[in-house]
Amino acid sequence: MSEQTRIRINGQEYEAAVGSNLADVIKAQNIFLPSLCYYPHIDPPLGTCRVCTVKINGRPIAACTVKVSPGMEVETDTPDLADTRRGMVEMLFAEGNHFCPSCEKSGDCDLQGLGYRLGVTVSRFPHLFVDRITDYRPQRMVIEHNRCIRCRRCVEEVCTDDGKRVFSFVNRGNETEVAIDYEQEARLSEEQALRAMHICPTGAILVRGDSMARPRGERKYDEPAESFSLPVPPRLTHANGKGKKVIATTSLAGCFGCHMSLLDIDTDLLDLIELVEFNRSPLTDIKTFSKRCDIGIIEGGCSNSDNVEVLQAFRENCDILIAVGECAIWGGLPAMRNMIPLKECLLEAYSRTTDKAKGLVIPSHEELPELLDRVYACNEIVKVDYYIPGCPPDASHIWKILRYLVMEEPYTVTQAEFKYD
Ligand code: SF4
Ligand code: SF4
Ligand code: FES
């Protein structure tokens, strides 16, 4: 029998086997410990994602890479650890192209689920909008390199019946990427291919015909059970006194879906109207600010010069600015053009609609807003006070924030109300 010792986790004493994996010991006590790469049966552990970082005797270290030894003093739940883990997940989101609203794995994706669990509403790092390949050459799989977080799970775990590896890492440092051996991939059974898709913690490995087999709404992270206390926006300064609060809304490079969601609060709208009035907004058709506003709700990012002017006017005239929806938060679907130079986008858009007699004509006029080189998130242009993710955000999430701000009610959301897709 292995030697036992006593260690302290978050100030409480536990018995554990000397040499056992610290991540296993922590999880066995039902203490929350995030992980994206760890599998207990892979020894030595991969240690690639670092989201399981804890403090041991005051020093931060990835728990899954540590073996239990006597005298350990472990902390798993401090504000700076929460911030470090959140920062790591934000970096993973910013480093790849994680367009959850259009991703086949959405709802079943561990990276996405961890983003929810850690309360990530926005990445504090700029999105890189990388342009890696999507590989359709494998027989059963599609490999979407833009979503790979290089956790190494597939490299270690996916083998043919005779033990040949299917995946490997090639290149080094920033250039590291997963390579697939097409010959070995073709020898995988359907079951083995599906397992590869499921062990990938993101939507980087998909199996043709099976990636959408489980319907949305019935996926792993669609469970409505959990409740989240997200960071909250600053309180209103009551710029307009104790009377009705004044709200302005706009849609920049968006589709009006977020506005539809705002209206989707159904009969609660009647309560809202008692407490607020709308100023500049497509809902009122008021086109300029006629008074200072307490809350500005922004849908969409900035794709052209007009979007930038409108956003700046909202910042100037609103006490609290809320970016609503993925397009306002990081660019959303319009930002899919960020991987392609603007000139190429315009050529592609207009070369097929060209009047042969006139040749290629790209519309341009002094009254047409100028297209920006790429789509910008709102917080790249002005300071944003709060973010409500989703495509579109859930109606009750928007409503709960308004109740928090206007009626000063407590603010928590459920898993079903906190979504990136
Ligand atoms: S569902 Fe997961 S893999 Fe897909 S885009 Fe979102 S975070 Fe990335
Ligand atoms: S393809 Fe998936 S499993 Fe493989 S390294 Fe990338 S994220 Fe990890
Ligand atoms: S789970 Fe520990 S480093 Fe990834």
Tab-separated table of C-alpha atoms and ligand atoms in Angstrom:
chain	number	residue	atom	x	y	z
A	1	MET	CA	0.000	0.000	0.000
A	2	SER	CA	1.341	3.473	-0.882
A	3	GLU	CA	2.514	5.745	1.893
A	4	GLN	CA	-0.137	8.221	3.071
A	5	THR	CA	0.442	11.825	4.067
A	6	ARG	CA	-1.650	14.819	5.099
A	7	ILE	CA	-1.774	17.959	2.966
A	8	ARG	CA	-3.790	21.161	3.320
A	9	ILE	CA	-6.074	22.335	0.531
A	10	ASN	CA	-7.678	25.752	1.001
A	11	GLY	CA	-6.887	25.558	4.719
A	12	GLN	CA	-8.454	22.138	5.275
A	13	GLU	CA	-6.476	18.979	5.950
A	14	TYR	CA	-6.827	15.922	3.651
A	15	GLU	CA	-5.154	12.534	3.519
A	16	ALA	CA	-3.502	11.601	0.200
A	17	ALA	CA	-1.074	9.005	-1.124
A	18	VAL	CA	2.481	10.265	-1.475
A	19	GLY	CA	3.296	10.450	-5.223
A	20	SER	CA	-0.329	10.601	-6.377
A	21	ASN	CA	-1.343	13.264	-8.863
A	22	LEU	CA	-2.411	16.480	-7.127
A	23	ALA	CA	-5.133	17.205	-9.724
A	24	ASP	CA	-6.745	13.817	-8.950
A	25	VAL	CA	-6.584	14.475	-5.209
A	26	ILE	CA	-8.203	17.904	-5.580
A	27	LYS	CA	-10.951	16.614	-7.897
A	28	ALA	CA	-11.650	13.650	-5.605
A	29	GLN	CA	-12.609	16.174	-2.901
A	30	ASN	CA	-15.121	17.777	-5.306
A	31	ILE	CA	-13.089	20.978	-5.350
A	32	PHE	CA	-13.398	22.812	-8.666
A	33	LEU	CA	-10.234	22.507	-10.752
A	34	PRO	CA	-10.424	23.381	-14.460
A	35	SER	CA	-8.529	21.257	-16.988
A	36	LEU	CA	-8.337	21.024	-20.758
A	37	CYS	CA	-5.459	18.633	-21.385
A	38	TYR	CA	-5.251	16.305	-18.362
A	39	TYR	CA	-6.102	12.599	-18.532
A	40	PRO	CA	-5.231	10.537	-15.423
A	41	HIS	CA	-3.971	7.626	-17.552
A	42	ILE	CA	-1.415	9.718	-19.492
A	43	ASP	CA	1.825	9.649	-17.511
A	44	PRO	CA	3.728	11.897	-17.520
A	45	PRO	CA	0.837	14.389	-17.805
A	46	LEU	CA	0.758	16.609	-20.889
A	47	GLY	CA	0.794	19.859	-18.879
A	48	THR	CA	0.097	21.915	-21.989
A	49	CYS	CA	-2.900	24.096	-21.110
A	50	ARG	CA	-1.956	25.335	-17.595
A	51	VAL	CA	-5.579	26.176	-16.717
A	52	CYS	CA	-5.310	23.869	-13.682
A	53	THR	CA	-2.846	26.298	-12.070
A	54	VAL	CA	-3.008	26.319	-8.246
A	55	LYS	CA	-0.667	27.716	-5.619
A	56	ILE	CA	1.576	25.346	-3.694
A	57	ASN	CA	3.228	26.956	-0.684
A	58	GLY	CA	2.457	30.301	-2.362
A	59	ARG	CA	3.920	29.473	-5.815
A	60	PRO	CA	1.669	29.080	-8.874
A	61	ILE	CA	2.037	25.733	-10.675
A	62	ALA	CA	-0.114	23.464	-12.889
A	63	ALA	CA	-1.686	20.975	-10.440
A	64	CYS	CA	-1.749	18.079	-12.901
A	65	THR	CA	2.047	18.161	-13.194
A	66	VAL	CA	2.634	17.818	-9.428
A	67	LYS	CA	2.916	14.686	-7.297
A	68	VAL	CA	1.703	14.865	-3.721
A	69	SER	CA	4.410	15.221	-1.089
A	70	PRO	CA	4.235	15.807	2.674
A	71	GLY	CA	3.685	19.341	3.946
A	72	MET	CA	1.979	20.691	0.854
A	73	GLU	CA	-0.120	23.775	1.405
A	74	VAL	CA	-2.388	24.097	-1.641
A	75	GLU	CA	-4.665	26.989	-2.650
A	76	THR	CA	-7.134	26.494	-5.486
A	77	ASP	CA	-9.486	29.401	-5.073
A	78	THR	CA	-7.969	32.860	-4.679
A	79	PRO	CA	-8.906	35.999	-6.650
A	80	ASP	CA	-5.521	36.115	-8.388
A	81	LEU	CA	-5.748	32.425	-9.398
A	82	ALA	CA	-9.231	33.030	-10.807
A	83	ASP	CA	-7.861	35.964	-12.782
A	84	THR	CA	-4.856	33.953	-14.032
A	85	ARG	CA	-7.064	31.099	-15.231
A	86	ARG	CA	-9.502	33.483	-16.851
A	87	GLY	CA	-6.581	35.220	-18.569
A	88	MET	CA	-5.327	31.881	-19.958
A	89	VAL	CA	-8.728	31.024	-21.393
A	90	GLU	CA	-9.078	34.527	-22.835
A	91	MET	CA	-5.695	34.062	-24.549
A	92	LEU	CA	-6.831	30.753	-26.057
A	93	PHE	CA	-9.945	32.449	-27.422
A	94	ALA	CA	-7.953	35.376	-28.844
A	95	GLU	CA	-5.208	33.198	-30.330
A	96	GLY	CA	-7.492	31.119	-32.583
A	97	ASN	CA	-10.653	31.787	-34.538
A	98	HIS	CA	-13.358	30.789	-32.094
A	99	PHE	CA	-16.575	31.758	-33.834
A	100	CYS	CA	-18.912	29.797	-31.534
A	101	PRO	CA	-22.142	30.860	-33.303
A	102	SER	CA	-20.980	29.011	-36.435
A	103	CYS	CA	-18.976	26.186	-34.807
A	104	GLU	CA	-20.169	22.577	-35.107
A	105	LYS	CA	-18.831	21.752	-31.621
A	106	SER	CA	-20.637	24.585	-29.841
A	107	GLY	CA	-22.410	23.221	-26.762
A	108	ASP	CA	-20.067	20.212	-26.591
A	109	CYS	CA	-16.807	22.155	-26.464
A	110	ASP	CA	-14.699	22.055	-23.277
A	111	LEU	CA	-12.967	25.349	-24.029
A	112	GLN	CA	-16.339	27.034	-24.416
A	113	GLY	CA	-17.655	25.330	-21.263
A	114	LEU	CA	-14.638	26.562	-19.307
A	115	GLY	CA	-15.224	30.083	-20.630
A	116	TYR	CA	-18.740	29.899	-19.195
A	117	ARG	CA	-17.564	28.435	-15.903
A	118	LEU	CA	-14.901	31.125	-15.439
A	119	GLY	CA	-17.297	33.923	-16.410
A	120	VAL	CA	-15.396	35.054	-19.510
A	121	THR	CA	-17.542	37.687	-21.226
A	122	VAL	CA	-14.746	39.285	-23.279
A	123	SER	CA	-11.054	38.663	-23.947
A	124	ARG	CA	-8.764	41.384	-22.644
A	125	PHE	CA	-6.300	40.394	-25.401
A	126	PRO	CA	-6.751	41.484	-29.030
A	127	HIS	CA	-8.033	38.787	-31.367
A	128	LEU	CA	-5.309	37.733	-33.797
A	129	PHE	CA	-7.658	36.537	-36.580
A	130	VAL	CA	-5.158	33.937	-37.754
A	131	ASP	CA	-5.469	32.373	-41.169
A	132	ARG	CA	-4.642	28.681	-40.740
A	133	ILE	CA	-5.927	25.963	-43.025
A	134	THR	CA	-9.020	23.840	-42.631
A	135	ASP	CA	-7.876	20.429	-43.839
A	136	TYR	CA	-10.529	18.462	-45.756
A	137	ARG	CA	-8.103	15.849	-47.094
A	138	PRO	CA	-8.480	13.171	-44.361
A	139	GLN	CA	-10.966	10.450	-45.286
A	140	ARG	CA	-13.237	10.694	-42.229
A	141	MET	CA	-12.218	13.874	-40.495
A	142	VAL	CA	-11.990	17.591	-41.072
A	143	ILE	CA	-9.195	19.318	-39.138
A	144	GLU	CA	-9.918	22.977	-38.352
A	145	HIS	CA	-6.469	24.259	-37.394
A	146	ASN	CA	-7.859	27.665	-36.413
A	147	ARG	CA	-9.508	26.066	-33.364
A	148	CYS	CA	-6.618	23.884	-32.170
A	149	ILE	CA	-5.236	24.848	-28.739
A	150	ARG	CA	-2.309	22.386	-29.082
A	151	CYS	CA	-3.285	20.404	-26.016
A	152	ARG	CA	-1.613	17.264	-27.461
A	153	ARG	CA	-4.467	14.960	-26.469
A	154	CYS	CA	-4.970	13.670	-30.016
A	155	VAL	CA	-1.229	13.044	-30.459
A	156	GLU	CA	-1.087	10.807	-27.386
A	157	GLU	CA	-4.485	9.141	-27.618
A	158	VAL	CA	-5.443	8.458	-31.249
A	159	CYS	CA	-3.906	5.259	-32.619
A	160	THR	CA	-4.815	2.552	-35.118
A	161	ASP	CA	-5.464	-1.004	-33.953
A	162	ASP	CA	-1.796	-1.864	-34.497
A	163	GLY	CA	-0.637	1.120	-32.438
A	164	LYS	CA	0.295	3.562	-35.230
A	165	ARG	CA	-0.159	7.207	-34.264
A	166	VAL	CA	-2.447	9.319	-36.417
A	167	PHE	CA	-1.515	12.797	-35.154
A	168	SER	CA	1.831	14.403	-34.373
A	169	PHE	CA	3.179	17.844	-33.535
A	170	VAL	CA	5.303	19.538	-36.180
A	171	ASN	CA	7.366	22.771	-36.025
A	172	ARG	CA	8.272	24.531	-32.793
A	173	GLY	CA	7.201	27.392	-30.519
A	174	ASN	CA	4.518	29.620	-32.018
A	175	GLU	CA	4.644	27.642	-35.245
A	176	THR	CA	3.732	24.322	-33.574
A	177	GLU	CA	0.770	22.643	-35.213
A	178	VAL	CA	-0.934	19.294	-35.384
A	179	ALA	CA	-0.137	17.179	-38.422
A	180	ILE	CA	-2.286	14.233	-39.484
A	181	ASP	CA	-1.076	11.076	-41.182
A	182	TYR	CA	-3.709	10.586	-43.903
A	183	GLU	CA	-2.825	6.928	-44.466
A	184	GLN	CA	-3.257	6.017	-40.786
A	185	GLU	CA	-6.388	8.174	-40.443
A	186	ALA	CA	-8.020	6.172	-43.250
A	187	ARG	CA	-7.394	2.993	-41.212
A	188	LEU	CA	-9.308	4.226	-38.146
A	189	SER	CA	-12.683	2.653	-37.481
A	190	GLU	CA	-15.722	4.920	-37.314
A	191	GLU	CA	-15.680	4.464	-33.545
A	192	GLN	CA	-12.019	5.463	-33.266
A	193	ALA	CA	-12.618	8.548	-35.409
A	194	LEU	CA	-15.546	9.577	-33.209
A	195	ARG	CA	-13.434	9.136	-30.108
A	196	ALA	CA	-10.809	11.454	-31.602
A	197	MET	CA	-13.516	14.086	-32.109
A	198	HIS	CA	-14.710	13.700	-28.523
A	199	ILE	CA	-11.305	13.835	-26.831
A	200	CYS	CA	-10.461	17.081	-28.634
A	201	PRO	CA	-11.454	19.800	-26.133
A	202	THR	CA	-12.377	22.167	-28.987
A	203	GLY	CA	-13.939	21.897	-32.443
A	204	ALA	CA	-10.581	21.288	-34.152
A	205	ILE	CA	-11.322	17.601	-34.987
A	206	LEU	CA	-14.641	16.941	-36.688
A	207	VAL	CA	-15.945	13.700	-38.182
A	208	ARG	CA	-17.813	14.114	-41.458
A	209	GLY	CA	-21.513	13.485	-41.048
A	210	ASP	CA	-21.289	13.189	-37.257
A	211	SER	CA	-20.301	16.622	-35.965
A	212	MET	CA	-23.917	17.784	-35.792
A	213	ALA	CA	-25.366	14.403	-34.767
A	214	ARG	CA	-26.280	15.591	-31.274
A	215	PRO	CA	-28.872	18.379	-31.627
A	216	ARG	CA	-28.287	21.813	-30.109
A	217	GLY	CA	-30.119	22.108	-26.819
A	218	GLU	CA	-29.139	18.551	-25.852
A	219	ARG	CA	-25.400	19.111	-25.656
A	220	LYS	CA	-23.042	18.925	-22.691
A	221	TYR	CA	-23.071	22.654	-21.880
A	222	ASP	CA	-26.746	23.207	-22.682
A	223	GLU	CA	-27.758	22.021	-19.211
A	224	PRO	CA	-29.692	24.862	-17.591
A	225	ALA	CA	-28.725	23.775	-14.067
A	226	GLU	CA	-25.797	25.967	-13.137
A	227	SER	CA	-26.091	29.610	-11.983
A	228	PHE	CA	-23.295	32.149	-12.496
A	229	SER	CA	-22.440	35.333	-10.659
A	230	LEU	CA	-20.764	37.296	-13.419
A	231	PRO	CA	-18.816	40.505	-12.939
A	232	VAL	CA	-21.245	43.411	-12.758
A	233	PRO	CA	-21.255	46.805	-14.495
A	234	PRO	CA	-20.722	49.993	-12.471
A	235	ARG	CA	-23.827	51.377	-10.775
A	236	LEU	CA	-25.675	54.227	-12.496
A	237	THR	CA	-24.724	57.707	-11.386
A	238	HIS	CA	-28.357	58.836	-11.760
A	239	ALA	CA	-27.377	61.575	-14.188
A	240	ASN	CA	-31.056	62.215	-14.823
A	241	GLY	CA	-32.080	62.374	-11.184
A	242	LYS	CA	-34.564	59.953	-9.688
A	243	GLY	CA	-36.934	60.014	-12.673
A	244	LYS	CA	-37.103	57.455	-15.466
A	245	LYS	CA	-33.753	56.141	-16.627
A	246	VAL	CA	-32.882	56.997	-20.226
A	247	ILE	CA	-31.660	54.275	-22.607
A	248	ALA	CA	-30.195	54.663	-26.104
A	249	THR	CA	-29.541	51.752	-28.479
A	250	THR	CA	-27.874	51.335	-31.854
A	251	SER	CA	-26.908	48.640	-34.313
A	252	LEU	CA	-23.465	49.095	-35.926
A	253	ALA	CA	-22.126	46.195	-38.027
A	254	GLY	CA	-24.788	43.839	-36.680
A	255	CYS	CA	-27.925	42.143	-37.936
A	256	PHE	CA	-30.491	43.557	-35.456
A	257	GLY	CA	-30.709	40.116	-33.846
A	258	CYS	CA	-29.626	41.609	-30.495
A	259	HIS	CA	-32.385	44.208	-30.758
A	260	MET	CA	-34.827	41.380	-31.466
A	261	SER	CA	-33.556	39.705	-28.299
A	262	LEU	CA	-34.092	42.911	-26.313
A	263	LEU	CA	-37.700	42.955	-27.509
A	264	ASP	CA	-37.968	39.247	-26.736
A	265	ILE	CA	-38.391	39.995	-23.028
A	266	ASP	CA	-42.063	39.900	-23.971
A	267	THR	CA	-44.445	41.199	-21.328
A	268	ASP	CA	-41.519	42.343	-19.122
A	269	LEU	CA	-41.246	45.147	-21.677
A	270	LEU	CA	-44.355	46.620	-20.048
A	271	ASP	CA	-42.513	46.774	-16.692
A	272	LEU	CA	-39.477	48.260	-18.389
A	273	ILE	CA	-41.460	51.026	-20.036
A	274	GLU	CA	-42.688	52.138	-16.588
A	275	LEU	CA	-39.082	52.620	-15.472
A	276	VAL	CA	-37.199	53.824	-18.534
A	277	GLU	CA	-37.580	55.898	-21.631
A	278	PHE	CA	-35.777	55.329	-24.909
A	279	ASN	CA	-33.907	58.167	-26.542
A	280	ARG	CA	-31.722	57.702	-29.661
A	281	SER	CA	-32.617	54.240	-30.929
A	282	PRO	CA	-33.972	52.353	-33.939
A	283	LEU	CA	-36.826	51.411	-31.571
A	284	THR	CA	-37.965	55.045	-31.374
A	285	ASP	CA	-36.540	56.175	-34.709
A	286	ILE	CA	-34.947	59.088	-32.813
A	287	LYS	CA	-31.722	59.672	-34.755
A	288	THR	CA	-29.808	62.135	-32.550
A	289	PHE	CA	-29.373	62.447	-28.776
A	290	SER	CA	-31.776	64.954	-27.265
A	291	LYS	CA	-30.563	64.455	-23.681
A	292	ARG	CA	-27.877	62.688	-21.697
A	293	CYS	CA	-28.543	58.938	-21.398
A	294	ASP	CA	-27.942	56.625	-18.467
A	295	ILE	CA	-27.378	53.456	-20.515
A	296	GLY	CA	-26.172	52.970	-24.098
A	297	ILE	CA	-26.717	49.533	-25.636
A	298	ILE	CA	-24.459	48.780	-28.593
A	299	GLU	CA	-25.084	45.954	-31.047
A	300	GLY	CA	-22.438	45.239	-33.722
A	301	GLY	CA	-18.773	46.095	-34.157
A	302	CYS	CA	-17.194	48.780	-36.353
A	303	SER	CA	-16.892	47.914	-40.016
A	304	ASN	CA	-16.986	51.436	-41.504
A	305	SER	CA	-16.344	55.088	-40.621
A	306	ASP	CA	-20.013	55.719	-39.847
A	307	ASN	CA	-19.990	52.936	-37.209
A	308	VAL	CA	-17.002	54.605	-35.527
A	309	GLU	CA	-18.723	58.028	-35.415
A	310	VAL	CA	-21.922	56.565	-33.974
A	311	LEU	CA	-20.029	54.571	-31.349
A	312	GLN	CA	-18.049	57.647	-30.273
A	313	ALA	CA	-21.298	59.655	-29.991
A	314	PHE	CA	-22.746	56.919	-27.758
A	315	ARG	CA	-19.668	57.002	-25.524
A	316	GLU	CA	-19.932	60.770	-25.202
A	317	ASN	CA	-23.638	60.766	-24.412
A	318	CYS	CA	-24.121	57.665	-22.239
A	319	ASP	CA	-22.965	57.064	-18.668
A	320	ILE	CA	-22.742	53.281	-19.035
A	321	LEU	CA	-21.988	51.617	-22.351
A	322	ILE	CA	-22.941	47.950	-22.773
A	323	ALA	CA	-21.632	45.892	-25.713
A	324	VAL	CA	-24.375	43.379	-26.483
A	325	GLY	CA	-23.651	40.300	-28.598
A	326	GLU	CA	-20.566	38.736	-30.169
A	327	CYS	CA	-20.287	41.333	-32.974
A	328	ALA	CA	-19.993	44.233	-30.507
A	329	ILE	CA	-17.682	42.245	-28.207
A	330	TRP	CA	-15.082	41.018	-30.701
A	331	GLY	CA	-16.413	41.627	-34.212
A	332	GLY	CA	-18.568	38.497	-34.576
A	333	LEU	CA	-19.464	37.049	-37.954
A	334	PRO	CA	-18.681	40.293	-39.887
A	335	ALA	CA	-15.126	39.951	-38.525
A	336	MET	CA	-14.659	36.745	-40.508
A	337	ARG	CA	-13.402	39.144	-43.185
A	338	ASN	CA	-10.499	40.097	-40.916
A	339	MET	CA	-8.476	37.152	-42.201
A	340	ILE	CA	-8.622	38.481	-45.759
A	341	PRO	CA	-7.227	41.813	-47.030
A	342	LEU	CA	-10.035	44.334	-47.724
A	343	LYS	CA	-9.121	44.624	-51.414
A	344	GLU	CA	-9.507	40.874	-51.906
A	345	CYS	CA	-12.900	40.936	-50.127
A	346	LEU	CA	-14.161	43.698	-52.418
A	347	LEU	CA	-12.871	41.981	-55.546
A	348	GLU	CA	-14.571	38.749	-54.513
A	349	ALA	CA	-17.830	40.545	-53.644
A	350	TYR	CA	-18.105	42.578	-56.824
A	351	SER	CA	-16.303	40.571	-59.521
A	352	ARG	CA	-19.281	38.244	-59.868
A	353	THR	CA	-21.874	41.030	-60.057
A	354	THR	CA	-19.968	43.164	-62.538
A	355	ASP	CA	-21.757	44.566	-65.541
A	356	LYS	CA	-19.578	43.223	-68.368
A	357	ALA	CA	-19.905	46.435	-70.365
A	358	LYS	CA	-18.624	48.605	-67.500
A	359	GLY	CA	-16.023	46.202	-66.150
A	360	LEU	CA	-15.386	45.768	-62.440
A	361	VAL	CA	-16.998	48.593	-60.446
A	362	ILE	CA	-16.582	48.758	-56.673
A	363	PRO	CA	-19.204	51.177	-55.299
A	364	SER	CA	-17.717	54.353	-53.884
A	365	HIS	CA	-19.288	57.752	-53.221
A	366	GLU	CA	-18.584	60.565	-50.790
A	367	GLU	CA	-21.871	59.832	-49.021
A	368	LEU	CA	-21.073	56.159	-48.585
A	369	PRO	CA	-19.216	55.424	-45.326
A	370	GLU	CA	-15.669	54.288	-45.903
A	371	LEU	CA	-15.003	50.616	-45.148
A	372	LEU	CA	-12.345	50.090	-42.485
A	373	ASP	CA	-9.361	47.814	-43.160
A	374	ARG	CA	-10.935	45.268	-40.798
A	375	VAL	CA	-13.859	44.954	-38.381
A	376	TYR	CA	-13.061	46.383	-34.940
A	377	ALA	CA	-14.553	45.357	-31.596
A	378	CYS	CA	-16.237	48.258	-29.772
A	379	ASN	CA	-13.621	48.237	-26.992
A	380	GLU	CA	-10.877	48.827	-29.570
A	381	ILE	CA	-12.482	52.211	-30.326
A	382	VAL	CA	-13.979	53.407	-26.992
A	383	LYS	CA	-14.116	52.304	-23.366
A	384	VAL	CA	-16.889	49.746	-22.835
A	385	ASP	CA	-18.305	49.232	-19.333
A	386	TYR	CA	-19.984	45.839	-19.691
A	387	TYR	CA	-20.425	42.901	-22.076
A	388	ILE	CA	-23.363	40.565	-22.642
A	389	PRO	CA	-22.203	37.724	-24.916
A	390	GLY	CA	-24.312	35.591	-27.215
A	391	CYS	CA	-25.378	35.477	-30.827
A	392	PRO	CA	-27.857	36.795	-30.020
A	393	PRO	CA	-27.670	37.143	-26.223
A	394	ASP	CA	-30.475	35.542	-24.291
A	395	ALA	CA	-33.346	37.979	-23.735
A	396	SER	CA	-33.484	37.339	-20.014
A	397	HIS	CA	-29.731	38.025	-19.654
A	398	ILE	CA	-30.267	41.515	-21.126
A	399	TRP	CA	-33.309	41.986	-18.922
A	400	LYS	CA	-31.446	40.921	-15.765
A	401	ILE	CA	-28.720	43.506	-16.408
A	402	LEU	CA	-31.344	46.198	-16.913
A	403	ARG	CA	-33.088	45.187	-13.690
A	404	TYR	CA	-29.726	45.278	-11.901
A	405	LEU	CA	-28.993	48.770	-13.205
A	406	VAL	CA	-32.443	50.309	-13.088
A	407	MET	CA	-34.034	48.526	-10.121
A	408	GLU	CA	-30.791	47.644	-8.292
A	409	GLU	CA	-31.795	43.967	-8.096
A	410	PRO	CA	-29.123	41.240	-7.513
A	411	TYR	CA	-27.635	39.856	-10.718
A	412	THR	CA	-27.012	36.165	-11.468
A	413	VAL	CA	-27.614	34.286	-14.704
A	414	THR	CA	-28.125	30.618	-15.446
A	415	GLN	CA	-26.152	28.481	-17.895
A	416	ALA	CA	-29.008	28.729	-20.389
A	417	GLU	CA	-28.831	32.541	-20.249
A	418	PHE	CA	-25.043	32.780	-20.563
A	419	LYS	CA	-24.057	31.700	-24.078
A	420	TYR	CA	-21.561	32.517	-26.786
A	421	ASP	CA	-23.751	31.099	-29.568
B	1	SF4	S1	-17.417	26.029	-29.702
B	1	SF4	FE1	-15.318	25.724	-28.912
B	1	SF4	S2	-14.029	25.263	-30.712
B	1	SF4	FE2	-15.982	26.073	-31.421
B	1	SF4	S3	-15.551	28.221	-31.730
B	1	SF4	FE3	-16.449	28.032	-29.662
B	1	SF4	S4	-14.680	27.791	-28.287
B	1	SF4	FE4	-13.946	27.437	-30.375
B	2	SF4	S1	-6.536	18.941	-32.554
B	2	SF4	FE1	-7.736	19.041	-30.637
B	2	SF4	S2	-6.898	17.364	-29.402
B	2	SF4	FE2	-5.391	17.768	-31.006
B	2	SF4	S3	-3.943	19.215	-30.123
B	2	SF4	FE3	-5.514	20.417	-31.195
B	2	SF4	S4	-7.035	20.920	-29.638
B	2	SF4	FE4	-5.804	19.241	-28.812
B	3	FES	S1	-5.046	20.352	-17.158
B	3	FES	FE1	-3.184	20.730	-16.094
B	3	FES	S2	-1.923	21.683	-17.603
B	3	FES	FE2	-3.756	21.215	-18.701
